[in-house]
Amino acid sequence: MFIGVDIGGTNVKMGIVSKMGRILASTSFKTNIPRSPENLIDEIVVNINNLLTKSNLTLKDVEGVGFGVPGLIDTKNGIIIKAGNLNWEKVDFVKLFKNKMNLPVKMENDANCALLGESRFGGAREYNNAILITLGTGIGSGIMLDGKLLSGNGCNSECGHMVIQVNGEQCACGQRGCWERYASSSALTRRTIEAAKQNPDSKLNDIIKKWNGKVSAITTFNAAKMGDAVAKQLVDDYINYISTGLISLAWIFHPEVFVIGGGIAKEGANFIAPIQQKLDNFVKENNFYPSIAVKKTVLEDNLGIVGAASLMMG
Ligand SMILES: [Zn+2]
């Protein structure tokens, strides 16, 4: 048995996972930032013990604990270099955990975990060369080449900070024009709010008013489906931004598949098909390799836990 722990900015999700990728028991609790790593680890340890008891298992049944963390991770040394959402910097996380629970443990960036999970049990299963991106507040990414996760000099890839617009929008990383300023789901939300303000007579604005000003990236897709011209333009631009970044990555890494995760990927065919079309055109125009598949993540709500547990599956 394996334990997967997905530490998010809002919730910590964790569970016991079989080697077939099945979750036997799981739980979650609020991350409650700001919070010290030691304090969070204490709650994780309590929950591991509870989950084992509930499943009639003991620590001896656990082959290892995998942690998925949103941020820049030094995987060799088990150190969180920086996790902005958690407000942590330079945390000797693996050592802190081992002080509390002496089990085999590994930690990875959460998007890398997601790619491992999708590669073992989901949408990237048949591919040795895969890139996963998650569209959320920012863009997370994981790159697998020849069946091996790319970890550079001990760190994860951060494709979200690839510049697609010189002198573009200011990014939190200090650069301007980063991909995630245009293609993350929060970028679409931001653009949607601006466009609704500029087009008060649009259906998009009506929809937003109906929801008392609450907007998510899905709002834009829904309004586009209802035929609103402003929303359609936003969606077209958004698909363009995503595809532009994917094509740059395709030139560099030549993946066989792009797997896209994040709440917005649940839009399914509406979302994936136009991106697939752009990638197909790209491949055709340059005709140097067979095709690039575009898929959404398969594991969906289990992805965080199963992905983290996959770290320990060898
Ligand atoms: Zn950036």
XYZ file of C-alpha atoms and ligand atoms in Angstrom:
315
model
C 0.000 0.000 0.000
C 1.042 3.561 -0.677
C 0.016 6.859 0.840
C -0.495 9.902 -1.351
C -0.672 13.387 0.154
C -1.647 16.310 -2.043
C -0.906 19.612 -0.291
C -2.929 22.381 -1.911
C -3.285 26.052 -1.064
C -6.838 25.415 0.221
C -7.045 21.725 1.174
C -4.770 18.830 1.993
C -6.120 15.660 0.369
C -4.685 12.307 1.312
C -5.404 8.645 0.906
C -4.246 5.037 0.919
C -3.674 3.841 -2.636
C -3.194 0.297 -3.940
C -0.561 -0.481 -6.538
C -3.386 -0.661 -9.081
C -4.133 3.012 -8.390
C -7.305 2.406 -6.399
C -7.999 4.670 -3.411
C -8.894 2.454 -0.424
C -9.552 5.266 2.037
C -9.153 9.004 1.868
C -9.687 12.182 3.816
C -9.057 15.896 3.513
C -8.686 18.911 5.740
C -8.186 22.661 5.377
C -4.593 23.770 4.819
C -5.241 26.943 6.859
C -2.457 29.178 5.606
C -0.471 30.790 7.205
C 0.734 27.677 8.954
C 4.120 26.243 9.862
C 5.241 23.095 8.009
C 5.766 21.311 11.357
C 2.189 22.010 12.409
C 0.793 20.803 9.083
C 2.922 17.643 9.229
C 1.486 16.876 12.700
C -2.039 16.889 11.258
C -0.926 14.743 8.300
C 0.608 12.164 10.672
C -2.599 11.977 12.739
C -4.584 11.440 9.532
C -2.240 8.730 8.218
C -2.730 6.806 11.471
C -6.512 7.283 11.294
C -6.688 6.105 7.683
C -4.632 3.006 8.481
C -6.791 2.125 11.487
C -9.936 2.614 9.418
C -8.566 0.245 6.763
C -7.321 -2.395 9.231
C -3.742 -1.708 8.183
C -0.587 -0.868 10.121
C 2.540 1.159 9.321
C 4.192 -2.105 8.202
C 1.763 -2.282 5.273
C 2.888 1.098 3.967
C 5.548 0.930 1.244
C 5.981 4.671 1.181
C 4.462 8.140 1.395
C 4.466 10.491 -1.597
C 3.889 14.239 -1.264
C 2.696 16.525 -4.034
C 3.444 20.191 -3.314
C 2.619 23.253 -5.447
C 5.917 25.016 -5.936
C 9.549 24.746 -6.845
C 10.908 21.544 -5.328
C 14.454 20.271 -4.888
C 13.529 16.606 -5.208
C 17.049 15.295 -4.642
C 17.267 16.844 -1.202
C 13.575 16.825 -0.280
C 13.451 20.589 0.080
C 10.661 22.990 -0.840
C 12.570 25.887 -2.405
C 9.476 28.046 -2.721
C 5.749 27.360 -2.492
C 4.000 30.719 -2.989
C 0.460 29.461 -2.254
C 1.599 27.975 1.048
C 3.781 30.938 1.953
C 6.761 28.613 2.489
C 10.370 29.068 1.462
C 13.375 26.798 2.012
C 11.549 24.104 3.973
C 13.443 20.874 4.726
C 10.149 19.047 4.345
C 11.186 15.408 3.896
C 13.483 15.581 6.924
C 10.767 17.212 9.058
C 8.327 14.448 8.094
C 10.832 11.673 8.734
C 11.385 13.058 12.230
C 7.705 12.326 12.912
C 7.178 9.151 10.909
C 9.964 6.874 9.808
C 8.661 5.684 6.425
C 10.141 5.841 2.923
C 9.098 9.234 1.559
C 9.427 11.291 -1.609
C 8.211 14.728 -2.544
C 7.599 16.257 -5.955
C 5.955 19.263 -7.510
C 2.199 18.604 -7.744
C 2.039 18.847 -11.553
C 4.890 16.339 -11.819
C 2.909 14.029 -9.517
C -0.147 14.501 -11.729
C 1.901 13.499 -14.772
C 3.209 10.393 -12.987
C -0.362 9.455 -12.038
C -1.714 10.034 -15.549
C 1.244 8.181 -16.998
C 0.678 5.125 -14.812
C -3.112 5.036 -14.646
C -4.628 7.684 -16.918
C -4.464 9.634 -20.168
C -0.705 9.369 -20.759
C -0.509 5.609 -20.164
C 0.466 4.651 -23.684
C 3.072 7.343 -24.161
C 6.736 7.682 -23.235
C 6.888 11.355 -24.176
C 4.192 13.383 -22.501
C 3.651 16.894 -21.207
C 0.992 17.654 -18.625
C -0.184 21.157 -17.900
C -2.666 22.207 -15.247
C -4.653 25.376 -15.738
C -5.510 27.028 -12.438
C -4.402 30.215 -10.708
C -1.184 29.737 -12.666
C -0.011 27.017 -15.034
C 1.670 23.945 -13.591
C 3.632 21.619 -15.815
C 5.324 18.254 -15.929
C 7.468 16.890 -18.744
C 8.219 13.212 -19.361
C 10.791 12.224 -21.969
C 11.653 8.606 -22.798
C 9.485 7.538 -19.854
C 11.442 9.635 -17.401
C 10.229 12.714 -15.559
C 12.347 15.702 -16.496
C 13.694 17.281 -13.353
C 16.462 19.442 -14.758
C 18.996 20.237 -12.115
C 16.870 18.642 -9.398
C 13.926 20.971 -9.996
C 10.582 20.751 -11.752
C 9.690 22.486 -15.018
C 7.688 25.698 -14.831
C 6.324 26.139 -18.352
C 3.877 28.775 -17.085
C 6.722 31.284 -16.973
C 7.670 30.799 -20.609
C 7.270 34.247 -22.203
C 4.761 34.395 -25.044
C 4.461 38.189 -25.204
C 7.491 40.464 -24.991
C 6.648 43.468 -22.781
C 3.350 41.801 -21.965
C 1.472 41.641 -18.676
C 3.444 41.755 -15.444
C 3.843 38.340 -13.790
C 4.459 37.614 -10.100
C 7.785 36.007 -11.080
C 9.175 39.411 -12.119
C 9.028 38.849 -15.874
C 6.501 40.273 -18.280
C 4.355 38.330 -20.733
C 4.509 34.878 -19.109
C 2.243 32.204 -20.595
C 0.258 31.871 -17.360
C -0.719 35.548 -17.501
C -2.718 34.640 -20.641
C -3.568 30.955 -20.526
C -4.279 30.090 -16.857
C -7.914 29.804 -15.855
C -7.583 32.868 -13.641
C -6.321 34.807 -16.678
C -9.526 33.905 -18.506
C -11.595 34.960 -15.490
C -9.779 38.298 -15.339
C -10.289 38.919 -19.052
C -13.944 37.946 -18.756
C -14.591 40.491 -16.001
C -12.868 43.232 -18.023
C -14.777 42.358 -21.209
C -18.130 42.303 -19.391
C -17.430 45.785 -18.001
C -16.576 47.089 -21.454
C -19.668 45.462 -22.979
C -22.484 46.143 -20.504
C -25.153 45.104 -23.062
C -23.671 41.663 -23.691
C -25.290 38.395 -22.640
C -22.023 37.724 -20.830
C -22.630 40.725 -18.585
C -26.241 39.574 -17.941
C -25.023 36.136 -16.889
C -22.430 37.583 -14.556
C -25.051 39.895 -12.995
C -27.391 36.933 -12.528
C -24.649 35.155 -10.573
C -24.125 38.262 -8.405
C -20.801 39.031 -10.039
C -19.353 35.554 -9.462
C -17.202 34.613 -12.434
C -15.141 31.558 -13.209
C -13.519 30.442 -16.446
C -16.524 28.144 -16.998
C -18.803 31.240 -17.093
C -17.109 32.356 -20.294
C -17.505 28.953 -21.945
C -21.187 28.834 -20.952
C -21.854 32.311 -22.338
C -20.058 31.388 -25.585
C -22.254 28.276 -25.892
C -25.305 30.547 -25.567
C -24.045 32.483 -28.581
C -22.687 35.599 -26.917
C -20.196 37.231 -29.307
C -18.032 38.788 -26.584
C -17.657 35.432 -24.802
C -16.954 33.639 -28.093
C -14.091 36.028 -28.790
C -12.706 35.497 -25.272
C -12.821 31.714 -25.724
C -11.184 31.923 -29.180
C -8.392 34.107 -27.797
C -7.969 31.790 -24.835
C -7.653 28.690 -27.034
C -5.085 30.630 -29.078
C -3.045 31.514 -26.000
C -3.032 27.907 -24.809
C -2.154 26.536 -28.243
C 0.644 29.074 -28.787
C 2.382 27.835 -25.635
C 1.783 24.173 -26.480
C 3.259 24.632 -29.960
C 6.393 26.231 -28.476
C 6.698 23.250 -26.143
C 6.120 20.876 -29.069
C 9.043 22.428 -30.961
C 11.342 21.904 -27.991
C 10.262 18.540 -26.585
C 8.367 16.741 -29.372
C 5.849 15.088 -27.056
C 3.397 12.441 -28.268
C 0.663 13.788 -26.027
C -0.377 16.875 -24.094
C -2.541 16.117 -21.068
C -4.484 19.101 -19.757
C -5.797 19.299 -16.197
C -7.524 21.839 -13.970
C -11.220 22.561 -13.486
C -11.575 24.118 -16.928
C -10.474 20.873 -18.661
C -13.802 19.440 -17.486
C -15.326 21.445 -20.348
C -14.364 18.312 -22.263
C -14.785 18.215 -26.043
C -15.642 21.930 -26.226
C -12.298 22.719 -24.802
C -9.988 19.974 -26.055
C -11.209 19.708 -29.680
C -10.193 23.215 -30.861
C -6.770 22.828 -29.221
C -6.354 19.435 -30.892
C -7.278 21.082 -34.205
C -4.556 23.718 -33.814
C -1.970 21.083 -32.945
C -3.076 18.966 -35.938
C -2.606 21.969 -38.230
C 0.807 22.621 -36.744
C 1.915 19.014 -37.268
C 0.584 19.009 -40.834
C 2.280 22.280 -41.787
C 5.624 21.068 -40.526
C 5.160 17.397 -41.299
C 8.102 16.139 -39.340
C 6.415 13.811 -36.905
C 3.254 11.774 -36.858
C 0.800 13.513 -34.524
C 0.366 15.035 -31.102
C -2.640 13.950 -29.073
C -4.393 16.409 -26.762
C -6.300 14.880 -23.849
C -7.795 15.955 -20.579
C -6.724 14.304 -17.350
C -8.572 11.059 -16.655
C -8.089 10.667 -12.907
C -9.863 13.992 -12.224
C -10.691 14.337 -8.511
C -8.387 11.434 -7.550
C -5.443 12.849 -9.467
C -3.770 14.630 -6.534
C -3.778 11.616 -4.204
C -3.043 8.926 -6.809
C -0.366 11.096 -8.443
C 1.432 11.666 -5.129
C 1.219 7.957 -4.267
C 2.652 7.109 -7.742
C 5.908 8.745 -6.645
C 6.602 5.701 -4.492
C 5.659 3.101 -7.068
C 9.088 2.875 -8.646
Zn 6.155 34.498 -14.759
